[in-house]
CSV table of C-alpha atoms in Angstrom, one decimal:
chain,number,residue,atom,x,y,z
A,1,UNK,CA,13.5,11.2,24.9
A,2,UNK,CA,15.4,7.9,25.2
A,3,UNK,CA,14.4,6.1,28.3
A,4,UNK,CA,16.6,3.5,29.9
A,5,UNK,CA,15.2,0.1,30.9
A,6,UNK,CA,16.2,0.6,34.5
A,7,UNK,CA,14.0,3.7,34.7
A,8,UNK,CA,11.1,2.9,32.3
A,9,UNK,CA,11.0,-0.8,32.0
A,10,UNK,CA,9.7,-2.5,35.1
A,11,UNK,CA,10.8,-6.0,36.1
A,12,UNK,CA,8.1,-8.7,36.0
A,13,UNK,CA,9.3,-11.2,38.5
A,14,UNK,CA,13.0,-10.7,37.8
A,15,UNK,CA,15.4,-8.1,36.8
A,16,UNK,CA,14.8,-7.0,33.2
A,17,UNK,CA,17.3,-7.4,30.5
A,18,UNK,CA,18.9,-4.0,29.7
A,19,UNK,CA,16.7,-2.5,27.0
A,20,UNK,CA,15.8,1.0,25.8
A,21,UNK,CA,12.3,2.0,24.8
A,22,UNK,CA,10.9,5.0,23.0
A,23,UNK,CA,7.4,6.1,22.1
A,24,UNK,CA,5.6,8.3,19.6
A,25,UNK,CA,2.0,9.4,20.0
A,26,UNK,CA,-0.7,10.8,17.7
A,27,UNK,CA,-3.9,12.0,19.3
A,28,UNK,CA,-7.3,11.6,17.8
A,29,UNK,CA,-7.7,15.3,17.4
A,30,UNK,CA,-4.4,15.7,15.6
A,31,UNK,CA,-3.0,18.1,18.2
A,32,UNK,CA,-0.1,15.8,18.7
A,33,UNK,CA,1.3,14.1,15.6
A,34,UNK,CA,4.0,11.5,16.0
A,35,UNK,CA,5.2,13.3,19.1
A,36,UNK,CA,7.8,11.8,21.3
A,37,UNK,CA,6.3,10.9,24.7
A,38,UNK,CA,7.7,9.4,27.9
A,39,UNK,CA,7.2,5.9,29.0
A,40,UNK,CA,6.7,5.1,32.7
A,41,UNK,CA,6.6,2.1,35.0
A,42,UNK,CA,3.2,0.4,34.4
A,43,UNK,CA,0.3,1.4,36.7
A,44,UNK,CA,-1.0,-1.4,38.9
A,45,UNK,CA,-4.3,-1.6,37.1
A,46,UNK,CA,-2.9,-1.2,33.6
A,47,UNK,CA,-4.2,-3.4,30.7
A,48,UNK,CA,-1.4,-5.8,29.9
A,49,UNK,CA,-0.3,-6.1,26.3
A,50,UNK,CA,2.0,-9.1,25.9
A,51,UNK,CA,4.4,-9.2,22.9
A,52,UNK,CA,5.4,-12.7,22.0
A,53,UNK,CA,8.3,-12.9,19.5
A,54,UNK,CA,8.1,-16.7,19.3
A,55,UNK,CA,4.9,-16.5,17.4
A,56,UNK,CA,5.9,-15.3,13.9
A,57,UNK,CA,3.7,-14.5,10.9
A,58,UNK,CA,4.4,-12.7,7.6
A,59,UNK,CA,7.6,-11.0,6.6
A,60,UNK,CA,7.0,-7.3,5.7
A,61,UNK,CA,7.7,-5.6,2.4
A,62,UNK,CA,6.8,-2.1,3.3
A,63,UNK,CA,4.4,0.8,3.5
A,64,UNK,CA,3.5,3.6,1.1
A,65,UNK,CA,1.2,5.2,-1.4
A,66,UNK,CA,0.6,5.3,-5.1
A,67,UNK,CA,2.6,7.6,-7.4
A,68,UNK,CA,-0.3,8.4,-9.7
A,69,UNK,CA,-0.2,10.8,-12.7
A,70,UNK,CA,-1.6,13.4,-10.4
A,71,UNK,CA,1.1,12.8,-7.7
A,72,UNK,CA,3.9,12.8,-10.4
A,73,UNK,CA,2.7,16.0,-12.0
A,74,UNK,CA,2.5,17.9,-8.6
A,75,UNK,CA,5.9,16.6,-7.3
A,76,UNK,CA,7.7,17.0,-10.6
A,77,UNK,CA,6.6,20.5,-11.1
A,78,UNK,CA,7.7,21.8,-7.6
A,79,UNK,CA,10.8,24.0,-7.4
A,80,UNK,CA,13.9,21.8,-7.2
A,81,UNK,CA,14.6,22.6,-3.5
A,82,UNK,CA,11.0,22.1,-2.4
A,83,UNK,CA,10.8,18.8,-4.4
A,84,UNK,CA,14.1,17.5,-3.0
A,85,UNK,CA,13.0,18.3,0.6
A,86,UNK,CA,9.6,16.6,0.1
A,87,UNK,CA,11.0,13.5,-1.5
A,88,UNK,CA,13.6,13.1,1.2
A,89,UNK,CA,11.0,13.5,3.8
A,90,UNK,CA,8.7,10.9,2.2
A,91,UNK,CA,11.2,8.2,1.1
A,92,UNK,CA,14.3,9.0,3.2
A,93,UNK,CA,15.1,6.5,6.0
A,94,UNK,CA,16.9,8.8,8.4
A,95,UNK,CA,15.3,9.3,11.8
A,96,UNK,CA,12.2,11.5,11.5
A,97,UNK,CA,11.7,10.8,7.8
A,98,UNK,CA,8.6,8.8,6.6
A,99,UNK,CA,10.7,6.0,5.1
A,100,UNK,CA,8.1,4.9,2.6
A,101,UNK,CA,9.3,1.6,1.1
A,102,UNK,CA,6.5,0.5,-1.2
A,103,UNK,CA,4.7,2.3,-4.0
A,104,UNK,CA,2.2,1.6,-6.8
A,105,UNK,CA,2.1,2.9,-10.3
A,106,UNK,CA,-0.9,3.1,-12.6
A,107,UNK,CA,-0.1,1.1,-15.9
A,108,UNK,CA,-1.8,3.8,-18.1
A,109,UNK,CA,-4.4,6.3,-17.0
A,110,UNK,CA,-6.5,6.2,-13.9
A,111,UNK,CA,-9.1,8.7,-12.8
A,112,UNK,CA,-6.1,10.7,-11.4
A,113,UNK,CA,-4.7,11.4,-14.8
A,114,UNK,CA,-5.4,14.7,-16.7
A,115,UNK,CA,-6.0,12.6,-19.9
A,116,UNK,CA,-7.1,9.1,-20.5
A,117,UNK,CA,-4.5,7.1,-22.2
A,118,UNK,CA,-2.8,3.7,-22.5
A,119,UNK,CA,0.7,2.8,-23.8
A,120,UNK,CA,-0.6,1.8,-27.2
A,121,UNK,CA,-3.5,4.0,-28.2
A,122,UNK,CA,-5.0,3.6,-31.8
A,123,UNK,CA,-7.6,5.6,-33.7
A,124,UNK,CA,-11.1,4.1,-33.5
A,125,UNK,CA,-11.5,1.0,-35.5
A,126,UNK,CA,-7.7,0.3,-35.8
A,127,UNK,CA,-5.6,-2.2,-33.9
A,128,UNK,CA,-2.0,-2.9,-33.2
A,129,UNK,CA,-1.7,-6.6,-32.3
A,130,UNK,CA,2.1,-6.5,-32.8
A,131,UNK,CA,2.4,-3.5,-30.4
A,132,UNK,CA,4.4,-1.5,-32.9
A,133,UNK,CA,3.0,1.7,-31.3
A,134,UNK,CA,3.8,0.7,-27.8
A,135,UNK,CA,5.5,3.4,-25.7
A,136,UNK,CA,5.8,4.5,-22.1
A,137,UNK,CA,6.3,8.1,-23.3
A,138,UNK,CA,3.2,9.4,-21.3
A,139,UNK,CA,5.1,8.6,-18.1
A,140,UNK,CA,8.5,10.2,-19.0
A,141,UNK,CA,7.7,13.8,-18.1
A,142,UNK,CA,6.4,13.2,-14.5
A,143,UNK,CA,5.9,9.7,-13.2
A,144,UNK,CA,9.2,8.2,-14.2
A,145,UNK,CA,11.4,11.1,-12.8
A,146,UNK,CA,9.6,10.9,-9.5
A,147,UNK,CA,9.9,7.2,-9.2
A,148,UNK,CA,13.6,7.4,-10.1
A,149,UNK,CA,14.2,10.1,-7.5
A,150,UNK,CA,12.3,7.9,-4.9
A,151,UNK,CA,14.6,5.0,-5.7
A,152,UNK,CA,17.7,7.1,-5.6
A,153,UNK,CA,16.7,8.2,-2.0
A,154,UNK,CA,15.6,4.7,-1.0
A,155,UNK,CA,17.1,2.0,-3.2
A,156,UNK,CA,15.1,-0.7,-1.3
A,157,UNK,CA,11.8,0.9,-2.5
A,158,UNK,CA,9.5,-1.9,-3.9
A,159,UNK,CA,7.4,-0.9,-6.9
A,160,UNK,CA,4.1,-2.5,-8.1
A,161,UNK,CA,1.9,-1.6,-11.0
A,162,UNK,CA,-1.8,-2.0,-11.9
A,163,UNK,CA,-3.6,-1.2,-15.1
A,164,UNK,CA,-7.0,0.5,-15.1
A,165,UNK,CA,-7.7,-0.6,-18.6
A,166,UNK,CA,-6.1,-2.4,-21.6
A,167,UNK,CA,-5.8,-0.3,-24.7
A,168,UNK,CA,-9.2,0.5,-26.1
A,169,UNK,CA,-8.6,-1.5,-29.3
A,170,UNK,CA,-8.2,-4.7,-27.2
A,171,UNK,CA,-11.7,-4.3,-25.7
A,172,UNK,CA,-15.3,-4.8,-26.6
A,173,UNK,CA,-16.5,-1.2,-27.2
A,174,UNK,CA,-13.1,-0.1,-28.6
A,175,UNK,CA,-12.7,2.3,-25.7
A,176,UNK,CA,-10.7,2.7,-22.4
A,177,UNK,CA,-14.0,3.3,-20.5
A,178,UNK,CA,-16.3,0.3,-20.1
A,179,UNK,CA,-16.2,-3.0,-22.1
A,180,UNK,CA,-14.1,-6.0,-21.3
A,181,UNK,CA,-11.1,-7.7,-22.9
A,182,UNK,CA,-11.7,-9.3,-26.2
A,183,UNK,CA,-10.9,-13.1,-26.4
A,184,UNK,CA,-8.6,-12.4,-29.4
A,185,UNK,CA,-6.7,-9.8,-27.3
A,186,UNK,CA,-5.5,-12.1,-24.5
A,187,UNK,CA,-2.2,-12.9,-26.2
A,188,UNK,CA,-1.5,-9.3,-27.2
A,189,UNK,CA,-2.4,-8.1,-23.8
A,190,UNK,CA,0.1,-10.5,-22.2
A,191,UNK,CA,2.8,-9.1,-24.5
A,192,UNK,CA,1.7,-5.6,-23.5
A,193,UNK,CA,2.6,-6.4,-19.9
A,194,UNK,CA,5.9,-7.8,-20.9
A,195,UNK,CA,6.7,-4.7,-22.9
A,196,UNK,CA,5.8,-2.5,-20.0
A,197,UNK,CA,7.9,-4.4,-17.5
A,198,UNK,CA,10.8,-4.4,-19.9
A,199,UNK,CA,10.5,-0.7,-20.6
A,200,UNK,CA,10.5,0.2,-16.9
A,201,UNK,CA,13.4,-2.1,-16.1
A,202,UNK,CA,15.3,-0.4,-18.9
A,203,UNK,CA,14.8,2.9,-17.1
A,204,UNK,CA,16.2,1.4,-13.8
A,205,UNK,CA,12.8,0.9,-12.3
A,206,UNK,CA,12.1,-2.8,-11.6
A,207,UNK,CA,8.5,-3.7,-11.0
A,208,UNK,CA,8.4,-6.3,-8.3
A,209,UNK,CA,4.6,-7.0,-8.3
A,210,UNK,CA,1.7,-6.4,-10.6
A,211,UNK,CA,-2.0,-7.0,-10.8
A,212,UNK,CA,-3.8,-7.5,-14.0
A,213,UNK,CA,-6.7,-5.2,-13.4
A,214,UNK,CA,-7.6,-2.6,-10.9
A,215,UNK,CA,-11.0,-3.3,-9.3
A,216,UNK,CA,-12.1,-5.9,-11.8
A,217,UNK,CA,-15.7,-6.0,-10.6
A,218,UNK,CA,-16.3,-2.3,-11.2
A,219,UNK,CA,-16.8,-0.7,-14.6
A,220,UNK,CA,-16.6,3.1,-14.1
A,221,UNK,CA,-18.5,5.4,-16.5
A,222,UNK,CA,-16.1,8.4,-16.4
A,223,UNK,CA,-12.5,7.0,-16.4
A,224,UNK,CA,-10.7,3.9,-17.6
A,225,UNK,CA,-11.7,0.5,-16.2
A,226,UNK,CA,-13.6,-2.7,-17.0
A,227,UNK,CA,-15.2,-5.7,-15.4
A,228,UNK,CA,-13.2,-8.9,-15.8
A,229,UNK,CA,-14.7,-12.1,-14.2
A,230,UNK,CA,-12.5,-14.3,-12.0
A,231,UNK,CA,-12.6,-17.3,-14.4
A,232,UNK,CA,-11.5,-15.1,-17.3
A,233,UNK,CA,-8.7,-13.5,-15.2
A,234,UNK,CA,-7.5,-17.0,-14.3
A,235,UNK,CA,-7.5,-18.0,-17.9
A,236,UNK,CA,-5.4,-14.9,-18.8
A,237,UNK,CA,-2.9,-15.6,-16.1
A,238,UNK,CA,-2.6,-19.3,-16.6
A,239,UNK,CA,-2.5,-19.5,-20.3
A,240,UNK,CA,-1.1,-16.2,-21.4
A,241,UNK,CA,0.6,-13.8,-18.9
A,242,UNK,CA,2.3,-16.4,-16.7
A,243,UNK,CA,3.9,-18.2,-19.6
A,244,UNK,CA,4.8,-14.9,-21.3
A,245,UNK,CA,6.6,-13.6,-18.2
A,246,UNK,CA,8.4,-17.0,-17.9
A,247,UNK,CA,9.5,-17.0,-21.5
A,248,UNK,CA,10.8,-13.4,-21.2
A,249,UNK,CA,12.6,-14.4,-18.0
A,250,UNK,CA,10.8,-11.7,-16.0
A,251,UNK,CA,10.4,-12.6,-12.3
A,252,UNK,CA,7.7,-9.9,-11.5
A,253,UNK,CA,5.1,-11.5,-9.2
A,254,UNK,CA,1.4,-11.5,-10.2
A,255,UNK,CA,-1.2,-10.7,-7.5
A,256,UNK,CA,-4.8,-11.6,-8.0
A,257,UNK,CA,-8.0,-9.5,-7.3
A,258,UNK,CA,-6.8,-5.9,-6.4
A,259,UNK,CA,-10.4,-5.1,-5.2
A,260,UNK,CA,-12.5,-4.9,-2.1
A,261,UNK,CA,-12.8,-7.1,1.0
A,262,UNK,CA,-16.5,-7.9,0.3
A,263,UNK,CA,-15.9,-10.6,-2.4
A,264,UNK,CA,-13.4,-13.1,-1.2
A,265,UNK,CA,-15.0,-15.7,-3.5
A,266,UNK,CA,-13.4,-13.9,-6.5
A,267,UNK,CA,-9.8,-14.5,-5.6
A,268,UNK,CA,-10.7,-17.9,-4.3
A,269,UNK,CA,-12.2,-18.7,-7.8
A,270,UNK,CA,-9.1,-17.6,-9.6
A,271,UNK,CA,-6.8,-19.5,-7.2
A,272,UNK,CA,-8.8,-22.7,-7.7
A,273,UNK,CA,-7.6,-22.7,-11.3
A,274,UNK,CA,-4.4,-24.9,-11.2
A,275,UNK,CA,-2.8,-23.2,-14.2
A,276,UNK,CA,-3.4,-19.7,-12.8
A,277,UNK,CA,-2.4,-20.7,-9.2
A,278,UNK,CA,1.0,-21.8,-10.6
A,279,UNK,CA,1.7,-18.2,-11.5
A,280,UNK,CA,-0.2,-16.2,-8.9
A,281,UNK,CA,2.0,-15.1,-6.0
A,282,UNK,CA,-0.7,-13.7,-3.9
A,283,UNK,CA,-3.8,-11.5,-3.5
A,284,UNK,CA,-4.2,-7.8,-3.3
A,285,UNK,CA,-7.1,-6.0,-1.5
A,286,UNK,CA,-8.9,-2.6,-1.3
A,287,UNK,CA,-10.8,-1.1,1.5
A,288,UNK,CA,-14.1,0.2,0.0
A,289,UNK,CA,-16.4,-2.6,0.8
A,290,UNK,CA,-16.5,-5.5,3.3
A,291,UNK,CA,-14.3,-6.3,6.3
A,292,UNK,CA,-10.6,-6.7,6.6
A,293,UNK,CA,-11.0,-10.2,8.0
A,294,UNK,CA,-11.6,-11.4,4.4
A,295,UNK,CA,-7.8,-11.3,3.9
A,296,UNK,CA,-7.3,-13.9,6.7
A,297,UNK,CA,-10.1,-16.2,5.2
A,298,UNK,CA,-8.4,-16.3,1.9
A,299,UNK,CA,-5.0,-16.7,3.5
A,300,UNK,CA,-6.3,-19.7,5.5
A,301,UNK,CA,-7.4,-21.3,2.3
A,302,UNK,CA,-4.1,-20.6,0.5
A,303,UNK,CA,-1.4,-20.1,3.1
A,304,UNK,CA,1.3,-20.4,0.4
A,305,UNK,CA,0.0,-17.2,-1.2
A,306,UNK,CA,1.0,-13.7,-0.1
A,307,UNK,CA,-1.3,-11.0,1.0
A,308,UNK,CA,-1.1,-7.3,0.1
A,309,UNK,CA,-3.2,-4.3,0.8
A,310,UNK,CA,-3.0,-2.0,-2.2
A,311,UNK,CA,-5.5,0.8,-2.1
A,312,UNK,CA,-7.5,3.0,0.3
A,313,UNK,CA,-8.1,6.7,-0.1
A,314,UNK,CA,-9.0,9.3,2.5
A,315,UNK,CA,-11.4,12.0,1.4
A,316,UNK,CA,-14.2,14.3,2.1
A,317,UNK,CA,-16.5,11.4,3.2
A,318,UNK,CA,-14.3,11.1,6.3
A,319,UNK,CA,-13.7,14.7,7.3
A,320,UNK,CA,-11.6,15.6,10.3
A,321,UNK,CA,-9.2,13.7,12.3
A,322,UNK,CA,-11.5,11.7,14.6
A,323,UNK,CA,-13.0,9.5,11.8
A,324,UNK,CA,-10.2,9.6,9.3
A,325,UNK,CA,-7.3,8.8,11.6
A,326,UNK,CA,-9.3,6.1,13.4
A,327,UNK,CA,-10.1,4.4,10.1
A,328,UNK,CA,-6.6,4.6,8.7
A,329,UNK,CA,-4.9,3.2,11.9
A,330,UNK,CA,-7.5,0.7,12.9
A,331,UNK,CA,-8.4,-0.9,9.6
A,332,UNK,CA,-5.3,-0.4,7.5
A,333,UNK,CA,-2.2,-0.1,9.6
A,334,UNK,CA,-3.4,-2.6,12.3
A,335,UNK,CA,-6.2,-4.4,10.6
A,336,UNK,CA,-4.6,-5.3,7.3
A,337,UNK,CA,-1.3,-6.3,8.8
A,338,UNK,CA,-2.9,-8.5,11.5
A,339,UNK,CA,-4.8,-10.1,8.6
A,340,UNK,CA,-1.5,-11.1,6.8
A,341,UNK,CA,-0.7,-8.1,4.6
A,342,UNK,CA,3.0,-8.0,3.8
A,343,UNK,CA,2.6,-4.5,2.3
A,344,UNK,CA,0.2,-1.6,2.9
A,345,UNK,CA,-0.5,1.0,0.3
A,346,UNK,CA,-2.7,4.1,0.4
A,347,UNK,CA,-4.0,5.7,-2.8
A,348,UNK,CA,-2.6,9.0,-4.1
A,349,UNK,CA,0.7,10.0,-2.6
A,350,UNK,CA,0.0,13.7,-3.4
A,351,UNK,CA,-3.0,15.7,-4.6
A,352,UNK,CA,-3.7,19.4,-4.9
A,353,UNK,CA,-6.1,21.4,-2.6
A,354,UNK,CA,-9.0,20.6,-5.0
A,355,UNK,CA,-8.3,16.9,-4.8
A,356,UNK,CA,-6.8,16.7,-8.3
A,357,UNK,CA,-5.7,16.8,-11.0
A,358,UNK,CA,-8.1,14.2,-12.1
A,359,UNK,CA,-10.5,13.4,-15.0
A,360,UNK,CA,-13.6,11.6,-13.9
A,361,UNK,CA,-13.9,9.5,-10.7
A,362,UNK,CA,-13.3,10.8,-7.3
A,363,UNK,CA,-13.8,14.5,-6.8
A,364,UNK,CA,-13.0,14.7,-3.1
A,365,UNK,CA,-10.2,12.3,-2.5
A,366,UNK,CA,-7.3,13.3,-0.2
A,367,UNK,CA,-3.6,12.5,-0.8
A,368,UNK,CA,-1.1,11.5,1.8
A,369,UNK,CA,0.1,15.1,1.3
A,370,UNK,CA,-1.5,18.1,-0.3
A,371,UNK,CA,0.7,20.2,-2.6
A,372,UNK,CA,-0.3,23.7,-3.6
A,373,UNK,CA,0.9,23.9,-7.2
A,374,UNK,CA,1.1,27.7,-7.1
A,375,UNK,CA,3.3,28.0,-4.1
A,376,UNK,CA,4.7,24.5,-3.5
A,377,UNK,CA,3.5,24.5,0.1
A,378,UNK,CA,3.0,21.0,1.4
A,379,UNK,CA,0.4,20.0,3.9
A,380,UNK,CA,0.9,16.6,5.6
A,381,UNK,CA,-2.5,15.0,6.0
A,382,UNK,CA,-3.7,12.5,8.7
A,383,UNK,CA,-2.7,9.6,6.3
A,384,UNK,CA,0.9,10.8,6.5
A,385,UNK,CA,0.9,10.3,10.2
A,386,UNK,CA,-1.1,7.0,10.1
A,387,UNK,CA,1.5,5.6,7.7
A,388,UNK,CA,4.4,7.0,9.8
A,389,UNK,CA,3.4,5.0,12.8
A,390,UNK,CA,4.6,1.9,11.1
A,391,UNK,CA,6.7,3.1,8.0
A,392,UNK,CA,9.2,5.0,10.2
A,393,UNK,CA,9.9,2.0,12.5
A,394,UNK,CA,9.1,-1.3,10.7
A,395,UNK,CA,11.8,-1.9,8.2
A,396,UNK,CA,11.7,-4.3,5.2
A,397,UNK,CA,12.3,-7.8,6.3
A,398,UNK,CA,10.6,-7.3,9.6
A,399,UNK,CA,8.4,-10.1,10.8
A,400,UNK,CA,5.0,-9.6,12.4
A,401,UNK,CA,4.9,-11.2,15.8
A,402,UNK,CA,2.1,-11.9,18.3
A,403,UNK,CA,0.7,-9.2,20.6
A,404,UNK,CA,-2.3,-9.0,22.8
A,405,UNK,CA,-5.2,-7.1,21.2
A,406,UNK,CA,-8.7,-6.5,22.6
A,407,UNK,CA,-11.2,-5.5,20.0
A,408,UNK,CA,-12.9,-2.2,20.9
A,409,UNK,CA,-10.6,-1.7,23.9
A,410,UNK,CA,-7.0,-1.5,22.7
A,411,UNK,CA,-6.0,-2.9,19.3
A,412,UNK,CA,-2.4,-3.7,18.4
A,413,UNK,CA,0.1,-5.1,16.0
A,414,UNK,CA,3.7,-5.9,16.7
A,415,UNK,CA,6.9,-6.6,14.6
A,416,UNK,CA,10.4,-7.8,15.1
A,417,UNK,CA,12.9,-6.0,12.9
A,418,UNK,CA,16.0,-7.7,11.4
A,419,UNK,CA,18.2,-5.9,14.0
A,420,UNK,CA,16.3,-7.5,16.8
A,421,UNK,CA,14.3,-4.3,17.8
A,422,UNK,CA,10.6,-4.7,18.5
A,423,UNK,CA,7.9,-2.4,17.4
A,424,UNK,CA,4.3,-2.2,18.8
A,425,UNK,CA,1.5,0.0,17.4
A,426,UNK,CA,-1.4,0.3,19.8
A,427,UNK,CA,-4.7,2.2,19.2
A,428,UNK,CA,-7.4,3.2,21.7
A,429,UNK,CA,-10.7,3.2,19.9
A,430,UNK,CA,-12.7,4.0,23.1
A,431,UNK,CA,-13.9,7.2,24.6
A,432,UNK,CA,-11.7,7.2,27.7
A,433,UNK,CA,-7.9,7.0,28.3
A,434,UNK,CA,-6.5,3.5,28.8
A,435,UNK,CA,-3.4,2.7,31.0
A,436,UNK,CA,-1.2,0.1,29.3
A,437,UNK,CA,1.5,-2.2,30.4
A,438,UNK,CA,3.4,-3.4,27.4
A,439,UNK,CA,5.4,-6.5,28.3
A,440,UNK,CA,8.2,-8.1,26.3
A,441,UNK,CA,9.9,-11.0,28.1
A,442,UNK,CA,10.7,-9.9,31.6
A,443,UNK,CA,10.3,-6.2,30.9
A,444,UNK,CA,7.3,-3.9,30.8
A,445,UNK,CA,6.8,-0.3,29.7
A,446,UNK,CA,3.8,1.8,30.9
A,447,UNK,CA,1.8,4.4,29.0
A,448,UNK,CA,-1.5,6.2,29.4
A,449,UNK,CA,-3.0,6.1,25.9
A,450,UNK,CA,-5.7,8.8,25.3
A,451,UNK,CA,-9.0,8.0,23.7
A,452,UNK,CA,-8.7,7.9,19.9
A,453,UNK,CA,-4.9,8.0,20.0
A,454,UNK,CA,-2.3,5.8,18.5
A,455,UNK,CA,1.2,5.1,19.9
A,456,UNK,CA,4.2,3.4,18.5
A,457,UNK,CA,6.6,1.9,21.0
A,458,UNK,CA,10.1,0.8,19.8
A,459,UNK,CA,12.2,-1.5,22.1
A,460,UNK,CA,15.8,-2.0,21.3
A,461,UNK,CA,17.2,-5.5,21.3
A,462,UNK,CA,18.0,-6.9,24.8
A,463,UNK,CA,21.7,-7.0,25.6
């Protein structure tokens, strides 16, 4: 329900400015999921959470998940009415819709592809340095139609792309799996990026950001990938890709790293190269190792560079709501944004009940939604609700602002939207409920936050 300031916002020393406040709660057991709850006057012993709009940090791009081949196949092959309903729910911006504003594409195959491919495959032993065989045809049946529909629903959707491997003929080993980029392939690979960006732009899908290699310190043995040291990545960006994009008048921003929190020295090494730093817009991070605070350490060293969180998957290793929801809210929605992320992306937008389709790699990953390909029935997973606690309420252009957070007690993040509304996400990691008094200026709203629960509070602009 909508609660008026006079009833639900208690004056702190003076009459509060007229303000409305609303709250949405998800409990740690999943019994309540983005459920509307009432705010009350704060209890006398409540923990005070102070929101300070004067302290401003990064401007937000959005929240979302990757449209992998697996996601594209499952969504594209739904019955039209089911597909439209799901896509509107995911990308629509009306009240109650998830309002995803950020997505990631795989530039060629990942482990979540039914076949391993690039956009310029050649028979073993043959090469195509002039890219005469280049084509984005493998994306036309599934991925492109889904991305186009998402853009039609939400024209402000920001799209980024990441390759898992260059074409095999560009690599030592002449294969998509393993190896690394051959020195004589740096220039052709830069042109490959240009061709990809141009081809997608021609389809009405501008790619705003890209990384040059997914997880460049990992060489998987069952799906495309490769190791690519930081100094070599810097050389590629500074001497080849950056100049190639400039010459082609492509303004897509290049992000460095696209791997885990446990090796901040890798992006720092690349950013220390002056030629590369000229073209690197920021750094992208994954969740599978290390601590989210690494984002802030790299930001402190390079405050002029942007920070993005670009991949984390739920799965069978975090079964049930208690562990999975806690991790998604605490580390990703709150942790990554408090550590300067402008955008937050989960991994597969959609998977089937068996965690596929995939070829190699993760056999028990979980999508934001699960789609049964036989019936089209959609299950919204805990990641859907974790995303929704911010994606529904924090709009593109919002600015993160300061808010009290107490590690291990109540953890928070706050934003000021362009329309002047304020959004707070609070999570209780403890084992007992916690009474909160959320204060903004001269007003306060009270709430009893259950153990393991998250709440989003939205306050309208003062009038």
